[in-house]
XYZ file of C-alpha atoms in Angstrom:
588
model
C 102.775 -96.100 -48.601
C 102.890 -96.152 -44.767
C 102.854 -92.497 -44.421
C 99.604 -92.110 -46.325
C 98.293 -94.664 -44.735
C 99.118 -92.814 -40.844
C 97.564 -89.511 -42.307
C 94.397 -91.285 -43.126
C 94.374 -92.786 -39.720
C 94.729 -89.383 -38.409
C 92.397 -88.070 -39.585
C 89.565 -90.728 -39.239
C 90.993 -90.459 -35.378
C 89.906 -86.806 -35.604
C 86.708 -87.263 -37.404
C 85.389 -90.052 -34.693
C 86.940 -87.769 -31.976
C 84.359 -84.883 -33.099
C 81.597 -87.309 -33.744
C 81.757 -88.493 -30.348
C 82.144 -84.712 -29.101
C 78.995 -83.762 -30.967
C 77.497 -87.198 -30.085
C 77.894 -86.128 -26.277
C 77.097 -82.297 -26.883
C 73.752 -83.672 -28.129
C 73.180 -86.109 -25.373
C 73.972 -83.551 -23.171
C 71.746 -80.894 -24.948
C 68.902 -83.295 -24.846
C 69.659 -84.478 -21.462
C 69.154 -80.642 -19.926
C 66.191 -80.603 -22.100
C 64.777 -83.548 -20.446
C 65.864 -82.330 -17.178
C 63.929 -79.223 -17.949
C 60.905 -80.725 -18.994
C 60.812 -82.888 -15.925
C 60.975 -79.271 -14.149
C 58.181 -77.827 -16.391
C 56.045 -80.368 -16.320
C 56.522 -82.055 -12.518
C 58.218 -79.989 -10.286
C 57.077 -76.454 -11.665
C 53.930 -77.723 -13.494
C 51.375 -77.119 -11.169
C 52.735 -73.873 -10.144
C 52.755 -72.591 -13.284
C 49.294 -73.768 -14.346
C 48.263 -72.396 -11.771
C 49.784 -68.778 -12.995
C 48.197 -69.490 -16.588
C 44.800 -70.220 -14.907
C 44.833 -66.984 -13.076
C 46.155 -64.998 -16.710
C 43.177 -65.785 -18.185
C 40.877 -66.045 -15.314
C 38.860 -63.418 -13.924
C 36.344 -63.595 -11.083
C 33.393 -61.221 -9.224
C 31.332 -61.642 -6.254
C 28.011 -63.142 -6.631
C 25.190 -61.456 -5.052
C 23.699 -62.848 -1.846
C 19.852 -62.227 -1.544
C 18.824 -59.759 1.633
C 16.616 -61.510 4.077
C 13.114 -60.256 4.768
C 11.064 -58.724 6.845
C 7.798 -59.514 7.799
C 4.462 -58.920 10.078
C 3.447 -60.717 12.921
C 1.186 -62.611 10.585
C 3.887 -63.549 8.173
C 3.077 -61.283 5.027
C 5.884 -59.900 3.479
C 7.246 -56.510 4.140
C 10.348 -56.297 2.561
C 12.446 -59.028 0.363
C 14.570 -59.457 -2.342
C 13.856 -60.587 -6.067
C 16.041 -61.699 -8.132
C 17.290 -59.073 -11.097
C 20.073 -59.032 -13.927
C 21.991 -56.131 -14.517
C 23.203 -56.318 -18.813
C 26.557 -55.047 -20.200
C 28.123 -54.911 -23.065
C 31.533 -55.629 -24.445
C 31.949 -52.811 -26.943
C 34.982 -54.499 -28.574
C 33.088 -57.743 -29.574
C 29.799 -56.356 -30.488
C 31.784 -55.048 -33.608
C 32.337 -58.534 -34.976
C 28.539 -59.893 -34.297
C 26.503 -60.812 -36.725
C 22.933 -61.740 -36.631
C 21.704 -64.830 -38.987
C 18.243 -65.903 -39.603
C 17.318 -69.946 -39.045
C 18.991 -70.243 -42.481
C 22.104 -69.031 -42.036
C 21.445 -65.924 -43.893
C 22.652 -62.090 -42.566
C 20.059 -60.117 -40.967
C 22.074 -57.298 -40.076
C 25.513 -56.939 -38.019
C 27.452 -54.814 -34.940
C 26.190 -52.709 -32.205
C 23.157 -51.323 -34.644
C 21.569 -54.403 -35.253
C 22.035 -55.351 -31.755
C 20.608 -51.980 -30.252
C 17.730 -52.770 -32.578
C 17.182 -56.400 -31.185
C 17.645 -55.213 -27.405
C 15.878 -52.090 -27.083
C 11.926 -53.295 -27.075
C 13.420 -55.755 -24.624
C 14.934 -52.769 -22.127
C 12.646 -50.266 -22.891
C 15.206 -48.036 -24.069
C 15.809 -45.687 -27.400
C 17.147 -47.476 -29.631
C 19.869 -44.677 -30.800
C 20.603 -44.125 -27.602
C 21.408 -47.849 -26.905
C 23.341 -48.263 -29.831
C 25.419 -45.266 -28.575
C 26.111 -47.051 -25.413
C 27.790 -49.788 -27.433
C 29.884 -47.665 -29.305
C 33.451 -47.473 -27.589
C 36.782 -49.578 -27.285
C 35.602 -50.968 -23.625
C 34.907 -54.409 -22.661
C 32.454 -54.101 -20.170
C 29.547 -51.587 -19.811
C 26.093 -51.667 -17.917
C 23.921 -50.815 -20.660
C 20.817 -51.422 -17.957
C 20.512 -52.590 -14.348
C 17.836 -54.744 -12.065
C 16.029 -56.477 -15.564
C 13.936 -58.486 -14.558
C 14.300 -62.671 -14.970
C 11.480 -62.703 -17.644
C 13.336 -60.365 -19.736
C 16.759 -61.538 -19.200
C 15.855 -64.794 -20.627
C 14.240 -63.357 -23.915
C 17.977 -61.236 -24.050
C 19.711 -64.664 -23.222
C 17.537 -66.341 -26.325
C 19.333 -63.516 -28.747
C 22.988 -65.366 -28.111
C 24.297 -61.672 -28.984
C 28.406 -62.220 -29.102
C 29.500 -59.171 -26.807
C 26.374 -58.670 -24.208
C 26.737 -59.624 -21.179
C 24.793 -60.034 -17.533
C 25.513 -59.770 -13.787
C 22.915 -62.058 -11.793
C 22.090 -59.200 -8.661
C 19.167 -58.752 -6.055
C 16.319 -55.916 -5.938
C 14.705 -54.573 -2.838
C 10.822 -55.206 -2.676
C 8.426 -53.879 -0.743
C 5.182 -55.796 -1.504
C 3.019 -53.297 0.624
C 3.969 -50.354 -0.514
C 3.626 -47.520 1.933
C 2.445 -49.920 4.953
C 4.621 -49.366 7.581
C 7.216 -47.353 5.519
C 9.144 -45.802 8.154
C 9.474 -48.687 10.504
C 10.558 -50.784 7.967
C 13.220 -48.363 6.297
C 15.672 -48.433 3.550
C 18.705 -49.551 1.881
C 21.336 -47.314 0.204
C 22.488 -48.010 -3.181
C 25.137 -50.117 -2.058
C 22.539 -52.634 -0.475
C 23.211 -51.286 3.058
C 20.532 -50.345 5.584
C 20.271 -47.012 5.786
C 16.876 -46.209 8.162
C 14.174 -48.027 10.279
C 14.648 -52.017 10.768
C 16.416 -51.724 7.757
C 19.889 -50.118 9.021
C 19.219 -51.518 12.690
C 19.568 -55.220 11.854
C 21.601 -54.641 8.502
C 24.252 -57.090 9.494
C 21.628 -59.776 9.982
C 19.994 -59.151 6.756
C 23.094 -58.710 4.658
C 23.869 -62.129 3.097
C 27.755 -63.163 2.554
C 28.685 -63.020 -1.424
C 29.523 -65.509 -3.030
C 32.473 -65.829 -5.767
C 32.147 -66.499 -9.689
C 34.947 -67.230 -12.007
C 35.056 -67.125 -15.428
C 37.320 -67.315 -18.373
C 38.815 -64.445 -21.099
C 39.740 -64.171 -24.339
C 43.036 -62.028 -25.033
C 40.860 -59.369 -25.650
C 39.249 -59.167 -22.397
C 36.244 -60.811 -23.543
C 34.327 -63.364 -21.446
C 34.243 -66.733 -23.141
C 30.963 -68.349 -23.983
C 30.133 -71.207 -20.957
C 33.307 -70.181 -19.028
C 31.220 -68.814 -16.213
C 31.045 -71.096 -13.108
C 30.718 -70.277 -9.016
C 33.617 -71.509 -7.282
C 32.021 -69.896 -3.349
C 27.880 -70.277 -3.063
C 26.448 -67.029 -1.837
C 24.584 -67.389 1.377
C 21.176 -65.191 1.919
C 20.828 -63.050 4.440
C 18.659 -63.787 7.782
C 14.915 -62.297 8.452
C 13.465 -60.175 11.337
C 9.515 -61.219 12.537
C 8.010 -57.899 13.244
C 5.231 -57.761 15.786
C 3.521 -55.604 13.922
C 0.238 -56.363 11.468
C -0.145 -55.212 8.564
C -3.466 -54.982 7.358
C -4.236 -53.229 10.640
C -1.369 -50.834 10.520
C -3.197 -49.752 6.434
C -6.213 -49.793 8.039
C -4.954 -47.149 10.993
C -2.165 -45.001 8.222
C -5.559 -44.380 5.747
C -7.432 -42.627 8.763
C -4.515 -41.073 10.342
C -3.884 -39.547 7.026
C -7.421 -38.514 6.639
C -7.688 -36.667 10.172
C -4.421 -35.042 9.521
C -5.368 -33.617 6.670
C -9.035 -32.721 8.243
C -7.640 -30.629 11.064
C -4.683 -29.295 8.532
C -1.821 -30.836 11.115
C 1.859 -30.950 10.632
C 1.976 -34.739 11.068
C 0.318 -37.421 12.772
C 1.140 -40.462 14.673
C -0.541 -43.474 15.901
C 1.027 -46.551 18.607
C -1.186 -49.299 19.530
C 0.722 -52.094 21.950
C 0.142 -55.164 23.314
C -0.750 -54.662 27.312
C 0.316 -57.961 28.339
C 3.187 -58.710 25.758
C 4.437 -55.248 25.069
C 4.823 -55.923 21.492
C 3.746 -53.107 18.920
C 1.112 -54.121 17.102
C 0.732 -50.717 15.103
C 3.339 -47.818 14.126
C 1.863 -45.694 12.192
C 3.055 -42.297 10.661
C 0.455 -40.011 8.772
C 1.264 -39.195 4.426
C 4.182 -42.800 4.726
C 6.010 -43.223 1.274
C 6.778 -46.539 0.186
C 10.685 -46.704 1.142
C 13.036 -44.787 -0.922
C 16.561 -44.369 0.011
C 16.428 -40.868 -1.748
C 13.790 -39.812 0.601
C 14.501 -41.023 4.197
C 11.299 -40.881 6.212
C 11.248 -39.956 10.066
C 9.494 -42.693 12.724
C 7.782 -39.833 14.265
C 6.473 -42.476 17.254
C 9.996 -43.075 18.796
C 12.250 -39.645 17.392
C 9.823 -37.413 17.477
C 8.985 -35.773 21.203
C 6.177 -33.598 22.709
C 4.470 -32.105 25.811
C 1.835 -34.678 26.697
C -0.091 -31.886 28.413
C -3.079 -33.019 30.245
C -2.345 -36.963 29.582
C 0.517 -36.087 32.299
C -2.308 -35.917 34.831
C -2.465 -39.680 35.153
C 0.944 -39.665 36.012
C 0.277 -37.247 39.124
C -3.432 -38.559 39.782
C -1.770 -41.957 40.046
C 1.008 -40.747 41.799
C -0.989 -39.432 44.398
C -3.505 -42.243 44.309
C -0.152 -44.901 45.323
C 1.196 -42.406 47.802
C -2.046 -42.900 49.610
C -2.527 -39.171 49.560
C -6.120 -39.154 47.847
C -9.009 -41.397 46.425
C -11.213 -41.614 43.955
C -13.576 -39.837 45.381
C -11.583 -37.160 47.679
C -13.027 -33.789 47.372
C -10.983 -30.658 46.231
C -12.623 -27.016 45.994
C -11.669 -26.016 42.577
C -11.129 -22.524 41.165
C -10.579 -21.323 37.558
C -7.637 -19.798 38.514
C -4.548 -20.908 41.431
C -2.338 -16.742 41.972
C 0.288 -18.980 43.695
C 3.081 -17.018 45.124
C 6.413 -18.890 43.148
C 4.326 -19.760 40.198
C 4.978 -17.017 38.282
C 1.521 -15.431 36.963
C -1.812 -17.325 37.387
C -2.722 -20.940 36.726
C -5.599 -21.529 35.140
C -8.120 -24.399 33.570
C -8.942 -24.232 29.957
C -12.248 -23.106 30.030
C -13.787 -19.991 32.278
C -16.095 -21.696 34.944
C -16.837 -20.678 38.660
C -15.733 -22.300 41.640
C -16.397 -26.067 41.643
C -16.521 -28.936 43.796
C -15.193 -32.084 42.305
C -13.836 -35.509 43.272
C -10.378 -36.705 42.231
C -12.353 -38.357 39.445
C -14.454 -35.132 38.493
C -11.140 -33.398 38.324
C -9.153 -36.357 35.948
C -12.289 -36.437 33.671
C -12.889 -32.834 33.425
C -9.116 -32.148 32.917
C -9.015 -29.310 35.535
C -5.653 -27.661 35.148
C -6.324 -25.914 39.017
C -7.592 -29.150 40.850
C -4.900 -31.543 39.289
C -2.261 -29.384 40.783
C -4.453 -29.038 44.112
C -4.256 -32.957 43.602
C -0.436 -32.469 43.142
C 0.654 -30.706 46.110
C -0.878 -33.295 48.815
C 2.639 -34.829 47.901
C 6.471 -34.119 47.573
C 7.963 -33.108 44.090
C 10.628 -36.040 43.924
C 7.744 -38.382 44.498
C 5.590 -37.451 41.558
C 9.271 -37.225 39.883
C 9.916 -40.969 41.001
C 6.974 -42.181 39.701
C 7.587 -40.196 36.229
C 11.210 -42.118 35.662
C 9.271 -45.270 36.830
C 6.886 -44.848 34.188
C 9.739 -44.873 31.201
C 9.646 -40.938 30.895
C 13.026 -39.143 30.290
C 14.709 -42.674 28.911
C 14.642 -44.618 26.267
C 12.617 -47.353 25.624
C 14.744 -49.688 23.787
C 12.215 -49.978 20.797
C 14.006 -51.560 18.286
C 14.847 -48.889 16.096
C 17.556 -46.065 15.487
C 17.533 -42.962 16.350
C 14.736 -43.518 19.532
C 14.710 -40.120 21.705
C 14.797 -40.241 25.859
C 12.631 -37.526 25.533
C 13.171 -34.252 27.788
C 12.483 -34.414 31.973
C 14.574 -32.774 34.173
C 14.919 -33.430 37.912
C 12.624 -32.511 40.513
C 15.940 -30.133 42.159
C 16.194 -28.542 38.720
C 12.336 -27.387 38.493
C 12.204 -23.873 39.021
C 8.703 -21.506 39.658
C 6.105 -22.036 37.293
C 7.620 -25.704 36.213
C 7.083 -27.381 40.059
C 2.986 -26.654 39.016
C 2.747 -27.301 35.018
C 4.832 -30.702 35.708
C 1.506 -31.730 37.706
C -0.274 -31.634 34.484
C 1.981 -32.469 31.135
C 4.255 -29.315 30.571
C 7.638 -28.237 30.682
C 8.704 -32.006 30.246
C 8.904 -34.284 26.949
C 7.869 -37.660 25.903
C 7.280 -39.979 22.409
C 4.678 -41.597 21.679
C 6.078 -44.891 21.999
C 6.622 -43.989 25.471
C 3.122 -42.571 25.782
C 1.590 -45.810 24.867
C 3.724 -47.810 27.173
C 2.992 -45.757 29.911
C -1.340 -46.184 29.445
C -0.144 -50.253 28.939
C 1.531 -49.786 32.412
C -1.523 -48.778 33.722
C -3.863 -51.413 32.084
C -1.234 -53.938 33.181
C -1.805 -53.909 36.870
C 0.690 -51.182 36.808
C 3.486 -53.472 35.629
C 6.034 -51.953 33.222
C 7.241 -54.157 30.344
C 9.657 -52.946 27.552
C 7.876 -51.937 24.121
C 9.265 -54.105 21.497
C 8.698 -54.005 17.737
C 10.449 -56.721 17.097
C 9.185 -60.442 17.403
C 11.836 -62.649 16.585
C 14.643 -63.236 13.946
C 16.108 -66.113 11.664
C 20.021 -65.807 11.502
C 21.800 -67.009 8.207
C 22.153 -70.823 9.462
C 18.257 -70.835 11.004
C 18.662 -70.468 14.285
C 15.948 -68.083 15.467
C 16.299 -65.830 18.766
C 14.026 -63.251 20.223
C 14.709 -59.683 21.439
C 15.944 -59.713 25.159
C 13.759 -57.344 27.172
C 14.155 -55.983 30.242
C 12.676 -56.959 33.819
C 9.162 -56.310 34.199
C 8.753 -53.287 36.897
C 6.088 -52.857 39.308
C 5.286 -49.460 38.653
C 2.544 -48.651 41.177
C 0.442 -51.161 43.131
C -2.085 -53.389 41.243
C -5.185 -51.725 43.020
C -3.874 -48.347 42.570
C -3.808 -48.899 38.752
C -7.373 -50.316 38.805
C -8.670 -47.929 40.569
C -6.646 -45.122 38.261
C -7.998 -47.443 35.534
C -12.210 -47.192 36.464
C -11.097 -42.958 37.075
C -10.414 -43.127 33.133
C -13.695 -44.394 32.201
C -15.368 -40.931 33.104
C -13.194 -39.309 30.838
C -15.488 -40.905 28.288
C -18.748 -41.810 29.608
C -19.316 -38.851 32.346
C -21.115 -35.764 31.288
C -17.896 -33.210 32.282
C -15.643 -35.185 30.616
C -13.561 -34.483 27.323
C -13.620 -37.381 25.588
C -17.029 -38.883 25.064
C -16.310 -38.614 21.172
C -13.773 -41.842 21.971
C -16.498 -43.860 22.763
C -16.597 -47.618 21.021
C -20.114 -49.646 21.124
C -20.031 -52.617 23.550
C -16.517 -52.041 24.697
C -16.032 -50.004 28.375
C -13.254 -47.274 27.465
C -10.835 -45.911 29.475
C -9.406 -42.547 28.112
C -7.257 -39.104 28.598
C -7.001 -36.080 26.386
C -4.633 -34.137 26.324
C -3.894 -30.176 24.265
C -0.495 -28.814 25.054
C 0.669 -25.227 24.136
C 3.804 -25.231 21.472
C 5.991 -22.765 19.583
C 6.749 -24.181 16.032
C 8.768 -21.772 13.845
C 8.385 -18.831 16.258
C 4.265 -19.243 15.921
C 2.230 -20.778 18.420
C 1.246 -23.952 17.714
C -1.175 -26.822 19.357
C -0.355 -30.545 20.338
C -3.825 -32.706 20.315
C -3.222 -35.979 22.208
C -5.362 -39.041 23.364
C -4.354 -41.994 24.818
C -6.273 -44.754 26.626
C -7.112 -48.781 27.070
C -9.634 -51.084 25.523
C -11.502 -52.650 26.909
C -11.048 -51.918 30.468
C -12.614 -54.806 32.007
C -10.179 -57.200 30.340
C -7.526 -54.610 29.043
C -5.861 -55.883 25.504
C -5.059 -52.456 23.800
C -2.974 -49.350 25.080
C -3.235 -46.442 22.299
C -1.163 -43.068 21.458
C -2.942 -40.620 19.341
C -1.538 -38.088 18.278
C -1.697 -34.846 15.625
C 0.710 -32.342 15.815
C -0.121 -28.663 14.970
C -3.710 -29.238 14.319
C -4.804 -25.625 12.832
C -8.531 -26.764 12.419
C -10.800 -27.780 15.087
C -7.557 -28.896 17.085
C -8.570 -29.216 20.598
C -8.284 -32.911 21.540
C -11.623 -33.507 21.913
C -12.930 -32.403 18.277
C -9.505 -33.794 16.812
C -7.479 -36.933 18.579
C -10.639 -37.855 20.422
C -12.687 -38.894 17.662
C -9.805 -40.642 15.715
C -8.968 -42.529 19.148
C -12.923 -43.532 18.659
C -12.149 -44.810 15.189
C -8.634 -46.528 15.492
C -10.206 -48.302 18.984
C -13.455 -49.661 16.823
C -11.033 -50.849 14.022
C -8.691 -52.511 16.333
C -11.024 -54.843 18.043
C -12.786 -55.902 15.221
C -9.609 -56.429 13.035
C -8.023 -58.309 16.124
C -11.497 -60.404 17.300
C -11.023 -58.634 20.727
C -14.468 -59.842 22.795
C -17.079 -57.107 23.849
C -17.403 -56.188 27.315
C -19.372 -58.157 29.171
C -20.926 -55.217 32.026
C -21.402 -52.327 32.225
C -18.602 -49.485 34.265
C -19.455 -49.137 37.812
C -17.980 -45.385 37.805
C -16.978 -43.235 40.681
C -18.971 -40.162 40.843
C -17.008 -36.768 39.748
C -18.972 -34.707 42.323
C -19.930 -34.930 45.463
């Protein structure tokens, strides 16, 4: 009937109507899916693949080598070679297992891999296998292996160790120059000598590695990759050379420990250049950052004693206030009124009569300061600042000491008169040696320099800016000062006739200075001259501090002057002289 049929109209009406209502809920539910997607995947995708990549990305710095330092002559000093350090993930090395060629178990976990690893490390095997023991996933089990052996540890394919590619310190030469060339801490950073004073040169910039992990913090095999290159550091040229500087540390150390001294030091420069060509300290350690050794040449300071005669002989000599060959009446002992006790020479003698020269080459206490009054205090002062004394040098190297001089208006008494011949003032021995290459210069003052030249990072290479050369006295008063040195060594009165070199004309001063070390009295032997003087190449500081055997600078520095001077020239090719000196007389 018709009302059946209605109802079953009805309700087909109502069964489309929610059909099409579900139909569009679904269209709907997909169509914010798709819209989602398109979010995921386009608009958000890289942002959040980006996010996942980081997750399960980790990254470290990759070591940049250290630049190097070498000699004048290009052998190596210092450099860096190329290490691994080895860790170990102590959560995988449980699941490793070691299989023969055919497949079949050898052994398994952190004891079969302690007992692979250990010949290879040079480590207990026990102890190793301790190491591995833990719930950490990365631990240095050894550091700075070398390349050979990493590769025989990379051949294992052990699931759970793992390596850090980082860079050793070297020092090829051992103890050569040890001081000078300084150290690095355990951080890599210069911590003494050349080492900490051009540490931001020789400091490469790390690079970056990344690598991919495991949910377990575990560094998946071949994920490693370097995303930044490292870039090594730059080099520094040192002027000095190395086989000479062995050759002059092995007979430092064996006069030191002759005449029983404290320490010893040795500078030999360059007249004409300036440049250091030896720095050597007496009993040098090959550089260890747990044992920082002094440069005893540049932060080390002591009374010249009568090497400061030069100073006053030459001041005098440029002042026009003597010669050569003036004559001076010379006593044992000056009772001046402001001096405060008795000046007196070294040695007991009787009245003499001496030139200026008889007086530098006997090293008369009494006729240098005869020599010094013909002349105003702030003049011999002048010519004492001119000469580099009380300032630094600007030796490249830290810690350099000014030394000690005070002003001619602050010398009181007794220090107006011991100035005149190497007391109550300080100097290093860097400054010592610059001071004899002043004279053998024409009495031109150029800056010391240790330093030859350096490389920066992207090659460029620079050289050390030195200062203006000075004109520290006139040309002929520095000869002349020059030919007064000679009869230090090759007159009967003078001191140092055990500095004499075969074929080569030597120009020389001694020097023994009074000290207090520790509340004792102590000794400072010094000697200090030019070779050769006709055609001057070499200015050298010797010097032994607290000699307590034979320790007056003739028996002691003298004779190792004599010995470093006949090394140098041969080691260097420096020509014989040609003449023989044509010497002033030291008497009348």
């Amino acid at each position: 009937d018709s009302r059946q049929v209605t109802r079953s109209r009805v309700r087909m009406d109502t069964v489309i109507g929610r059909s099409r209502w579900i139909l569009f809920a679904i269209i709907g539910a997909l169509s914010l899916c798709v819209v989602r997607l398109v979010q995921l995947q386009i608009v958000e995708g890289p942002t959040l693949a980006a996010q996942g990549q980081r997750v399960r990305t980790s990254s470290t710095s990759v070591a940049a080598a250290r630049g190097s330092i070498v000699d004048a002559t290009g052998v190596v000093l210092a450099n860096s070679i190329q290490t691994y350090d080895i860790a170990v993930n102590q959560v995988n090395i449980g699941s490793y297992v070691h299989r023969d060629d055919d497949g079949n178990e050898v052994g398994r976990g952190p004891a079969e891999a302690a007992h692979q690893l250990a010949p290879l490390l040079g480590m207990d095997e026990s102890e190793l296998g301790g190491m591995m023991l833990g719930d950490s996933t990365y631990v240095y089990l050894k550091h700075n292996v070398d390349a050979v052996t990493y590769r025989e540890i990379r051949k294992l394919d052990i699931y759970g160790i793992e390596w850090e590619s980082v860079f050793e310190r070297e020092y090829p030469n051992g103890n050569v120059a040890a001081p000078v060339i300084g150290t690095v801490d355990a951080g890599g950073k210069g911590s003494s000598g050349i080492e900490a004073q051009f540490d931001t040169l020789l400091t490469g910039t790390p690079g970056a590695q990344a690598f991919e992990i495991a949910p377990n913090g575990a560094v998946m095999p071949g994920g490693k990759r370097t995303t930044v290159e490292p870039k090594d550091g730059g080099s520094v040229e040192l002027t000095l050379h190395a086989d000479l500087q062995h050759q002059v540390q092995q007979l430092l150390d064996t006069r030191v420990a002759k005449h029983q001294a404290d320490w010893g030091t040795v500078v030999i420069e360059d007249v004409a250049t300036g440049h250091v060509l030896v720095m050597a300290d007496s009993n040098s350690k090959e550089p260890d950052n747990a044992n920082l050794q002094k440069v005893h040449a540049v932060q080390d300071t002591f009374e010249p004693g009568s090497v400061g005669k030069l100073i006053t002989v030459g001041a005098a000599l440029n002042q026009g206030t003597i010669t050569p060959t003036s004559v001076f009446q010379v006593p044992y002992a000056l009772d001046l009124p402001d001096a405060g006790g008795l000046i007196t020479d070294f040695h007991q003698h009787d009245g003499e009569t001496l030139t200026a020269t008889g007086i530098l080459a006997e090293s008369s206490n009494t006729g240098t300061v005869l020599i010094g009054q013909t002349m105003a205090d702030d003049q011999r002062y002048s010519m004492m600042r001119a000469f580099g004394f009380g300032q630094e040098t600007g030796i490249e190297l830290p810690g350099e000491s000014a030394g000690l001089l005070r002003s001619s208006d602050e010398w009181q008494g007794r220090d107006r008169y011991v100035t005149m011949f190497g007391q109550a003032y300080a100097i290093t021995a860097i400054q010592e040696a610059s001071a004899l290459a002043t004279i053998a210069n024409g009495g031109v003052r150029i800056s010391p320099h240790i330093v030859k030249s350096w490389t920066n990072a992207d090659g460029t290479v620079e050289v050390p800016e030195g200062t203006q050369p000075v004109q520290v006295m006139e040309a002929g008063t520095a000869s002349q000062l020059l030919t007064m040195m000679e009869s230090v060594v090759e007159d009967k009165l003078g001191t140092a006739s055990a500095s004499k070199v075969p074929g080569y004309r030597v120009g020389v001063k001694t020097g023994t200075a009074e000290t207090v070390i520790d509340g004792a009295s102590g000794l400072i032997s010094t000697t200090a001259g030019i070779i050769p003087v006709d055609a001057p190449r070499l200015a050298i500081a010797v010097i032994l501090y607290n000699p307590k055997v034979a320790s007056v600078s003739s028996d002691s520095s003298a004779p190792l002057f004599g010995d470093i001077a006949r090394t140098a020239v041969s080691n260097l090719g420096i020509p014989a002289s040609s003449g023989s000196a044509n010497l002033y007389p030291t008497t009348p």
